[in-house]
XYZ file of C-alpha atoms in Angstrom:
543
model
C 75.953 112.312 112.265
C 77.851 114.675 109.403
C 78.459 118.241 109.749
C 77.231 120.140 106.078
C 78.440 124.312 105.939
C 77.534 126.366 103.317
C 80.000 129.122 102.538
C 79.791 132.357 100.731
C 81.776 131.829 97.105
C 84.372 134.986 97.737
C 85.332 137.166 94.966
C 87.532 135.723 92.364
C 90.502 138.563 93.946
C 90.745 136.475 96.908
C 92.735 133.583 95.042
C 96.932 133.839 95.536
C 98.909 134.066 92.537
C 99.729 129.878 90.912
C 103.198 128.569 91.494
C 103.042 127.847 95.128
C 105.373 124.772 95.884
C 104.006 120.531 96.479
C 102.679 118.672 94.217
C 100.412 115.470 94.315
C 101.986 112.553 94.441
C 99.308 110.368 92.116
C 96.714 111.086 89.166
C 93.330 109.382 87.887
C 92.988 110.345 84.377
C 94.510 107.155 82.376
C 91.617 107.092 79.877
C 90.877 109.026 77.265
C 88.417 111.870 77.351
C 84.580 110.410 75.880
C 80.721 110.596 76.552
C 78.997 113.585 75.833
C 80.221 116.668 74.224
C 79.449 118.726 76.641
C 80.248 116.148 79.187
C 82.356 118.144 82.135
C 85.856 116.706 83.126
C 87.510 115.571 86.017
C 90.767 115.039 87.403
C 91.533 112.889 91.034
C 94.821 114.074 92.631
C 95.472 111.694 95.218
C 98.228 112.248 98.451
C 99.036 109.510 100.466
C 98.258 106.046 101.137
C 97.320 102.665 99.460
C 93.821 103.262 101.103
C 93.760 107.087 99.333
C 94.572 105.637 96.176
C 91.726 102.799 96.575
C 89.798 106.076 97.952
C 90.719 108.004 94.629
C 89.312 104.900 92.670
C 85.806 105.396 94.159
C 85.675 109.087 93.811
C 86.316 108.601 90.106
C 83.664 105.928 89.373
C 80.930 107.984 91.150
C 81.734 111.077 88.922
C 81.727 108.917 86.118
C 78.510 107.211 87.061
C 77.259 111.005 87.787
C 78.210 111.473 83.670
C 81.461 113.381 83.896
C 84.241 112.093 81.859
C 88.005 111.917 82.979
C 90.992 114.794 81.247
C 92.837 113.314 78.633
C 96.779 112.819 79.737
C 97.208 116.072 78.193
C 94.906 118.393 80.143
C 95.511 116.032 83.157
C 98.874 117.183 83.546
C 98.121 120.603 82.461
C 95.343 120.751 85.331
C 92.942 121.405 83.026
C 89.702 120.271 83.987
C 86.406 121.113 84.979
C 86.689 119.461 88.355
C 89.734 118.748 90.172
C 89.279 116.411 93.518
C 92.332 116.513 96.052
C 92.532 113.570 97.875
C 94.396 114.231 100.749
C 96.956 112.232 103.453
C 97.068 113.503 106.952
C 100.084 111.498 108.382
C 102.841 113.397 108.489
C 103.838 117.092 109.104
C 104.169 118.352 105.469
C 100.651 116.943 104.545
C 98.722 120.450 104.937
C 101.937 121.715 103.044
C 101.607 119.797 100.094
C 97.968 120.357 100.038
C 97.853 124.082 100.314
C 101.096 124.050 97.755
C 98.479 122.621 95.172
C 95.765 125.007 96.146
C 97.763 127.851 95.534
C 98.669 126.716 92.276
C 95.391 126.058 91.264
C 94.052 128.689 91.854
C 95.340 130.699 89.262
C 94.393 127.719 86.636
C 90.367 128.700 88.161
C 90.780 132.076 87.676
C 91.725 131.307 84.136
C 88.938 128.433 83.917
C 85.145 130.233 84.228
C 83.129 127.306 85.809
C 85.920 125.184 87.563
C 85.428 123.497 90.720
C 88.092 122.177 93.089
C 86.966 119.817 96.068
C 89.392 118.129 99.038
C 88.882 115.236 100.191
C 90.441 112.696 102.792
C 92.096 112.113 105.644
C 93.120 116.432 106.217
C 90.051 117.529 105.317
C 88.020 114.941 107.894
C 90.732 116.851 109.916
C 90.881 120.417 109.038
C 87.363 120.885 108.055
C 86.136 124.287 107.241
C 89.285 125.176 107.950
C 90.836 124.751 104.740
C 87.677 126.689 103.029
C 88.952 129.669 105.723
C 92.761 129.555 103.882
C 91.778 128.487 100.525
C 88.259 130.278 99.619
C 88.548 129.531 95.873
C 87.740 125.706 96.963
C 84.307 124.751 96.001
C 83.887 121.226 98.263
C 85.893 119.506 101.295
C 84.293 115.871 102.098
C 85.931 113.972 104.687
C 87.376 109.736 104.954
C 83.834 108.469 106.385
C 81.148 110.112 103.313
C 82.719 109.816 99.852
C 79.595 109.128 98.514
C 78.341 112.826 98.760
C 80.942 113.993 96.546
C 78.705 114.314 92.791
C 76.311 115.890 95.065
C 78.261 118.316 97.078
C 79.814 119.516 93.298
C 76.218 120.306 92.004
C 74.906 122.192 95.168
C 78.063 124.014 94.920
C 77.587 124.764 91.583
C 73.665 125.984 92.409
C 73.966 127.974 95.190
C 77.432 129.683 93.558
C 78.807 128.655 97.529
C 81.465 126.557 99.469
C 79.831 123.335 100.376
C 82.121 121.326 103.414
C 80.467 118.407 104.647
C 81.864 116.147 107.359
C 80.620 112.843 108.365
C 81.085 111.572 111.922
C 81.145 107.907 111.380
C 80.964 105.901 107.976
C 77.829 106.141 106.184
C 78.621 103.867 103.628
C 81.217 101.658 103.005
C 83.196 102.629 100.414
C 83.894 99.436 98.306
C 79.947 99.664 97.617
C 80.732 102.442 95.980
C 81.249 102.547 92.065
C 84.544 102.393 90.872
C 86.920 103.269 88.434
C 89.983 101.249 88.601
C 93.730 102.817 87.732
C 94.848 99.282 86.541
C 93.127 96.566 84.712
C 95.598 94.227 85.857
C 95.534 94.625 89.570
C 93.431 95.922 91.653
C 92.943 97.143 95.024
C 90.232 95.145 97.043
C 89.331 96.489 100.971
C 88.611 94.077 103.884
C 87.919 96.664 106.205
C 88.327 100.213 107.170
C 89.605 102.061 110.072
C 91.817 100.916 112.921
C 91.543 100.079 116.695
C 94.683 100.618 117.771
C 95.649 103.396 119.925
C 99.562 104.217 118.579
C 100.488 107.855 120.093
C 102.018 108.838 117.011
C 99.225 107.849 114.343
C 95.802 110.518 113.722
C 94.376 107.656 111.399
C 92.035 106.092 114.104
C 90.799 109.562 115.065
C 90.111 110.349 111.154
C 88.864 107.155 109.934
C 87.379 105.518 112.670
C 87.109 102.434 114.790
C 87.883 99.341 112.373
C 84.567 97.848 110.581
C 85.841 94.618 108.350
C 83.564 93.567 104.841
C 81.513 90.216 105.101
C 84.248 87.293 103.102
C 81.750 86.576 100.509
C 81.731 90.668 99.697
C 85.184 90.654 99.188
C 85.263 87.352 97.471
C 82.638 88.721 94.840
C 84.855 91.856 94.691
C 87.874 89.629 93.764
C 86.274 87.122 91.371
C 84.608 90.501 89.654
C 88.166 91.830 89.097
C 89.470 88.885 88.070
C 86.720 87.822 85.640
C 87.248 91.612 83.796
C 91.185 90.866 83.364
C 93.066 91.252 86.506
C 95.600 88.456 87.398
C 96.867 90.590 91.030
C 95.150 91.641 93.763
C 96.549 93.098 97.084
C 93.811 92.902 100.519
C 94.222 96.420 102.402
C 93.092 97.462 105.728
C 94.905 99.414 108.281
C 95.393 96.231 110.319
C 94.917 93.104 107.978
C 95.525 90.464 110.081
C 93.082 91.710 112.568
C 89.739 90.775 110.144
C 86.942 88.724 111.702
C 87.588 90.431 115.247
C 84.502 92.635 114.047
C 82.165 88.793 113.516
C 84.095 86.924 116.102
C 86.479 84.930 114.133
C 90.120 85.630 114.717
C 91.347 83.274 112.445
C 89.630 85.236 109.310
C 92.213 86.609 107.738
C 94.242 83.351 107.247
C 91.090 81.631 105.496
C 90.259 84.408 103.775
C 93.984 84.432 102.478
C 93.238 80.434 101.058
C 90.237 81.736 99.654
C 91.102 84.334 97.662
C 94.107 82.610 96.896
C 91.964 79.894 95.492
C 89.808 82.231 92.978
C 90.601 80.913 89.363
C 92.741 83.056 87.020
C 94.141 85.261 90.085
C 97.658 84.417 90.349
C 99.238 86.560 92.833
C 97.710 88.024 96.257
C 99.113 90.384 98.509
C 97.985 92.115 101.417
C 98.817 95.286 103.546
C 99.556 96.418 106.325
C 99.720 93.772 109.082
C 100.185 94.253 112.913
C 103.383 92.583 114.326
C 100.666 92.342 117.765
C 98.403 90.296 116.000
C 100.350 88.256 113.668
C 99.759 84.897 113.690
C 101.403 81.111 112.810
C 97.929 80.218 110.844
C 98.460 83.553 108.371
C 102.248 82.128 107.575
C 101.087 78.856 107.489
C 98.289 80.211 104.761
C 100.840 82.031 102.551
C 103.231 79.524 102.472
C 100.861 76.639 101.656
C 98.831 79.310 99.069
C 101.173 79.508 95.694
C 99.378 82.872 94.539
C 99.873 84.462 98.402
C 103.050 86.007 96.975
C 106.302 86.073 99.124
C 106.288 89.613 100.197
C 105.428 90.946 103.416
C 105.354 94.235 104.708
C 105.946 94.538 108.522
C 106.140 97.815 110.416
C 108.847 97.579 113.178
C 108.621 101.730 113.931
C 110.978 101.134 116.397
C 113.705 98.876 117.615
C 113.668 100.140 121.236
C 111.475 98.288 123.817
C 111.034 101.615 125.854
C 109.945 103.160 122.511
C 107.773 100.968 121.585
C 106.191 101.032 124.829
C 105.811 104.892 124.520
C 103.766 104.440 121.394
C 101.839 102.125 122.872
C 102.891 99.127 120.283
C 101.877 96.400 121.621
C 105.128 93.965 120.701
C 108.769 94.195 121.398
C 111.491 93.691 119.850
C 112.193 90.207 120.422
C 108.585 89.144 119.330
C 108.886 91.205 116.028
C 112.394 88.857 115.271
C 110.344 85.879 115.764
C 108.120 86.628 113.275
C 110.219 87.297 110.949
C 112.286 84.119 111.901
C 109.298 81.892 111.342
C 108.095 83.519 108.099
C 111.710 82.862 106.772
C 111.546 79.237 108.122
C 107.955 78.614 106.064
C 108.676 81.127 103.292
C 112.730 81.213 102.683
C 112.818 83.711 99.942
C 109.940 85.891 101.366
C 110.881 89.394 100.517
C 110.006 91.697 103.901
C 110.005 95.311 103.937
C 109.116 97.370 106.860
C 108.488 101.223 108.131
C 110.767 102.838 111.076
C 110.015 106.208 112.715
C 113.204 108.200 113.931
C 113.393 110.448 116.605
C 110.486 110.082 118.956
C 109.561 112.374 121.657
C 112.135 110.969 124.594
C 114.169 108.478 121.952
C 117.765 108.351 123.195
C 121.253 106.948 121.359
C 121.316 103.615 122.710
C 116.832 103.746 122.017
C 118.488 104.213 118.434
C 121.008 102.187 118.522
C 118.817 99.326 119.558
C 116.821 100.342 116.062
C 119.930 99.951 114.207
C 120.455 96.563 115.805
C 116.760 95.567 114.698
C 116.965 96.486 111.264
C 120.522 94.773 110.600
C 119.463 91.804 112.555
C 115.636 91.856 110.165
C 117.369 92.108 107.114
C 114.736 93.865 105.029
C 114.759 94.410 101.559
C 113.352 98.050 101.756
C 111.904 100.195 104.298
C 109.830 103.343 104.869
C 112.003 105.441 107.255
C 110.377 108.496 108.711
C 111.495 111.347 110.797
C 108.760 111.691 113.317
C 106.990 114.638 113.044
C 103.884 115.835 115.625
C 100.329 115.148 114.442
C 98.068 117.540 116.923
C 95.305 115.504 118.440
C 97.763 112.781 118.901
C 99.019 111.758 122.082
C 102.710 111.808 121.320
C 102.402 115.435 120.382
C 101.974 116.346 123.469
C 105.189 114.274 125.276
C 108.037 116.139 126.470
C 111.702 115.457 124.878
C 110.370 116.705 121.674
C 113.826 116.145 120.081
C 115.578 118.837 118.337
C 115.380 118.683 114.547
C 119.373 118.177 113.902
C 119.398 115.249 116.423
C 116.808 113.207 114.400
C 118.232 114.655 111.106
C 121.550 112.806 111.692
C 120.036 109.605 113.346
C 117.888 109.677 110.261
C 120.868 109.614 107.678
C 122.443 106.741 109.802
C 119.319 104.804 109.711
C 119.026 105.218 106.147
C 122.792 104.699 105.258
C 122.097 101.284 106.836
C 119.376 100.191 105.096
C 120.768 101.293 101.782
C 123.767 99.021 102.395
C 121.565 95.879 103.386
C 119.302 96.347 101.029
C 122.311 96.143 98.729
C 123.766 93.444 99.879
C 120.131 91.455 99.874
C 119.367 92.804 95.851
C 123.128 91.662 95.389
C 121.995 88.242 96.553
C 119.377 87.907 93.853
C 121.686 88.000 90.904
C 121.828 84.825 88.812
C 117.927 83.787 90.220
C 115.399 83.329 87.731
C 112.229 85.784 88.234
C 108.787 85.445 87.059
C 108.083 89.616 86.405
C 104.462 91.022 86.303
C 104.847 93.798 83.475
C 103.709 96.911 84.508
C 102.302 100.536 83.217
C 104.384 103.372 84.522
C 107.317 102.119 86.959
C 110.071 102.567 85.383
C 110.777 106.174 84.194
C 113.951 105.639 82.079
C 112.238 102.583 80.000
C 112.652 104.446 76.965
C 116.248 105.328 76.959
C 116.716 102.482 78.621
C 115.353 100.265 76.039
C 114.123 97.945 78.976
C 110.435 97.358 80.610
C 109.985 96.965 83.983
C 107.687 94.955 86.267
C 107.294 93.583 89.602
C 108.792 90.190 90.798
C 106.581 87.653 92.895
C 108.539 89.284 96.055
C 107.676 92.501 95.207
C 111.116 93.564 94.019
C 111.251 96.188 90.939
C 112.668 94.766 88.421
C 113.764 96.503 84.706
C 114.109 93.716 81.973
C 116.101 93.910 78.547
C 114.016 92.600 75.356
C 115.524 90.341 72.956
C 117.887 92.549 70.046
C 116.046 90.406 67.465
C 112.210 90.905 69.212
C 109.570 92.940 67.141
C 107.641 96.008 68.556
C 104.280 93.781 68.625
C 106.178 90.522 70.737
C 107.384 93.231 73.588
C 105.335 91.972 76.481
C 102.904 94.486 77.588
C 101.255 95.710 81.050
C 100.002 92.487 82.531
C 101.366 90.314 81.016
C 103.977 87.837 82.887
C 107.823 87.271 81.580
C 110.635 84.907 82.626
C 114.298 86.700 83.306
C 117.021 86.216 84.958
C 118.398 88.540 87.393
C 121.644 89.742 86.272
C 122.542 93.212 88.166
C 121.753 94.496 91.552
C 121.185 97.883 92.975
C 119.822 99.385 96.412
C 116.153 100.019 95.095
C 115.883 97.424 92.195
C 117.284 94.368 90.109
C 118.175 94.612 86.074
C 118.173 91.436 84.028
C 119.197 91.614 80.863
C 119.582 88.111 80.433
C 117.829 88.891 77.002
C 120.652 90.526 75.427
C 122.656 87.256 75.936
C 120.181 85.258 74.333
C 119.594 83.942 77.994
C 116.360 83.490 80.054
C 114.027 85.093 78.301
C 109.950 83.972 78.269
C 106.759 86.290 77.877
C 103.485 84.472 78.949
C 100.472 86.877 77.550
C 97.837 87.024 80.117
C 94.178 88.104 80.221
C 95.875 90.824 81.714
C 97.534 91.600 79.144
C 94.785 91.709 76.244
C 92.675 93.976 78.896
C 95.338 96.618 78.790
C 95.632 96.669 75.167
C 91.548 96.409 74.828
C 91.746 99.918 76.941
C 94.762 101.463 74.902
C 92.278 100.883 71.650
C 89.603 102.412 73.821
C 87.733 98.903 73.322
C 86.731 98.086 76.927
C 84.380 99.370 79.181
C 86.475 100.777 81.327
C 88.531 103.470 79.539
C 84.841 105.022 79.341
C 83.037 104.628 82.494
C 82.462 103.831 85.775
C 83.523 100.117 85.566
C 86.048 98.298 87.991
C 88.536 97.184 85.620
C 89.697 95.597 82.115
C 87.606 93.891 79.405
C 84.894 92.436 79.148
C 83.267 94.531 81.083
C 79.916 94.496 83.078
C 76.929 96.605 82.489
C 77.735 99.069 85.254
C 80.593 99.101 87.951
C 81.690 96.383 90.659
C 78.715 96.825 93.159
C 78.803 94.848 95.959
C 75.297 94.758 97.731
C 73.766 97.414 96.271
C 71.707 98.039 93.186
C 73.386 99.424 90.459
C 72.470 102.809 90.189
C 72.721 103.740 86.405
C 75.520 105.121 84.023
C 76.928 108.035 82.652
C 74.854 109.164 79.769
C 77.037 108.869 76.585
């Protein structure tokens, strides 16, 4: 069932002055502007989540498909497009801030843009519905988590009937890796195993927004996988808001570890990684898989959210703490330089010093190389909204820094223990911000950690090793939130291994691949339409 709502466009005086504070946190608009003349642009914003970004991916190859092209980096971060798609994250407090901080802001660049649409999308506006139309009536289009397929559609009618068009699907009504898509990276790539969730944490509104958890058929994602990998990828990370709980939906609760093997076993891919797993659910045949699977990578991401049994039992997590330690114990046993990293909420209702200090006895004992600390922050429709011993803001404030102080030292100290190992580095296209001054590139290790890389004094502009492509350093510095190796400058450890990968990325930089054009999932060569799994293609932009 889906909820549509036509509203009245409002005068053009109703829009706030631009300027108003957040901005998104991601962009879709890598490629250069091409098609049609008269072709109207887009530009994805996307808040959130690895799932929004995936989400993002989708929305972008069905405008595509629909004949719209995508800003070029210029007008991209000018906002200057015809249609600008906000996809939006629901999790925490300031989520309805940062979207109505880029509302605001935009809607000044309408009023100076005759013809611009804006649409929301995601997990707020599932949420917030016509709601955000009510605060925001310069916005053209909200679509919720469960019907991205509507959006082209919704855009036109909006445009026709000069009106608001919100739409809200009650339960998925299709599944979105069906969907066309248009893919950030042609290296690696996002695949989905499933969607939704069927656990019942009181903190967490994702259940409520994107349903009860439906998981893809193996040989769907396996098509997915060997599609991405045949147009240039060498990386792929599995997502679903509980990984390890794929095949409950067909009966088979030891899915996720064989389809781990599997699409470990694709030729060309040569790293997998997955997220997020469910400490609950985690089980001795999914180690056992990425420790006998050399492209599983050794990274895992484990949320702990809390260190306190009583807590834990509060948000109705069903582990404690002692469980959680044994997992980690027996990855490390199977996988001894597995890289974990974890997320923590602070400061739940009823959460008392030794609750905390039974956190800060977790984490120290875990030894993680990063986490994702929160302060907790009320969702309404949640359960733990409504909990007395809300604690006051100052309390969780300073338990926060202390948490945080503590994981900045141990992730130190575990970075520190790096230096002097040789790492194989996965080059990539936009981490590392200071690259130029720098003189460095940076990439990911096979654990996940970030790592920026000296070139060779002597090496030409054309032998720097370039997104995708896969170079041998050796770690020779350490800080808190990544490693340096400039082995190079010592004439040390120094080795670039050009990849498919590579050459895809450079095929799109010359704007000679598929993908810098259309609606295609990634890299070069590319097939006659986008990845479509089990469904018809459905045609192509004109050009």
């Amino acid at each position: 069932m889906s909820t549509t709502l036509t509203v009245p466009a409002p005068p053009a005086t109703r829009a706030p002055a631009s300027g108003a504070d957040g901005r998104a946190e991601a962009a879709v608009h890598d490629g250069p502007t091409t098609g049609r003349p008269d072709a109207r642009t887009y530009l994805v914003r996307t808040l959130g989540c690895q799932m929004n970004v995936h989400d993002s991916e989708h929305m972008a190859g069905m405008l595509e498909q629909a004949g719209y092209v995508p800003a070029d980096p210029a007008s991209a971060a000018a906002e200057d497009a015809d249609v600008i798609v906000i996809n939006t994250c629901a999790v925490r407090e300031n989520a309805a801030d940062k979207l109505y901080g880029n509302l605001g802001r935009l809607a000044g660049r309408k009023r100076e843009r005759p013809g611009m649409q804006i649409a929301v999308g995601g997990c707020l506006a599932q949420k917030d519905r016509s709601t955000i139309v009510d605060r925001a009536p310069w916005v053209d289009v909200v679509f919720g988590t469960h019907n991205l397929d509507v959006l082209p559609a919704l855009l036109e009618r909006a445009r026709h009937n000069a009106a608001a068009q919100v739409e809200i699907a009650e339960s998925l009504q299709v599944f979105p890796s069906t969907l066309p898509t248009r893919r950030e990276s042609v290296y690696a790539g996002w695949v989905s195993i499933s969607v939704g969730c069927n656990n019942t944490c009181t903190f967490c509104i994702v259940p409520h927004l994107r349903g009860k958890e439906r998981d893809r058929r193996p040989g769907d994602v396996l098509a997915e996988v060997e599609a991405l990998v045949a147009q240039g990828a060498v990386e792929v990370t599995l997502l679903g808001q509980n990984v390890n709980s794929y095949g409950v939906g067909f009966g088979d609760r030891t899915a996720f570890a064989q389809l781990l093997r599997a699409v470990g076993a694709v030729p060309g891919l040569e790293r997998v990684r997955f997220t997020s797993p469910h400490p609950a659910s985690f089980s001795d045949d999914v180690i056992a898989a990425m420790a006998e699977t050399p492209t599983v990578m050794p990274q895992l991401h484990m949320p702990l959210q809390s260190g306190s049994d009583r807590v834990l039992r509060a948000m109705r997590r069903s582990y404690r703490a002692d469980r959680f330690l044994g997992i980690l114990d027996r990855v490390r046993a199977a996988i001894p330089h597995a890289a974990i990293t974890t997320d923590v909420i602070v400061g739940f209702p009823g959460e008392t010093e030794e609750d905390f200090a039974r956190t800060l006895e977790v984490v120290e004992a875990s030894r993680f190389a990063s986490a994702f600390t929160f302060q907790y922050s009320p969702r309404p429709g949640t359960p733990a909204a409504d909990l007395p011993d809300q604690l006051p803001k100052a309390v969780v404030q300073e338990r926060y820094e202390r948490l945080v102080a503590l994981q900045e030292r141990i992730s130190l100290e575990e970075n520190q223990a790096q230096v002097g190992r040789t790492v194989e580095v996965l080059v990539a296209e936009g981490e590392g911000r200071k690259d130029g001054a720098s003189r460095r590139t940076t990439g990911r290790a096979e654990d996940s950690r970030l790592v920026h890389l000296s070139l060779p004094p002597e090496a030409a502009p054309d032998d720097a090793p370039r997104p995708g492509d896969l170079v041998r350093v050796t770690v020779t510095r350490a800080a808190p939130h990544h490693l340096v190796a400039d082995s190079a400058l010592a004439g040390g450890t120094f080795a670039v291994r050009r990849t498919r990968a590579g050459d895809a990325w450079a095929a799109r930089q010359s704007g000679g691949d598929e993908h810098a054009h259309g609606g295609d999932a990634c890299g070069t060569p590319a097939p006659a339409g986008p990845v479509v799994l089990g469904l018809p293609t459905l045609g192509r932009p004109l050009r």
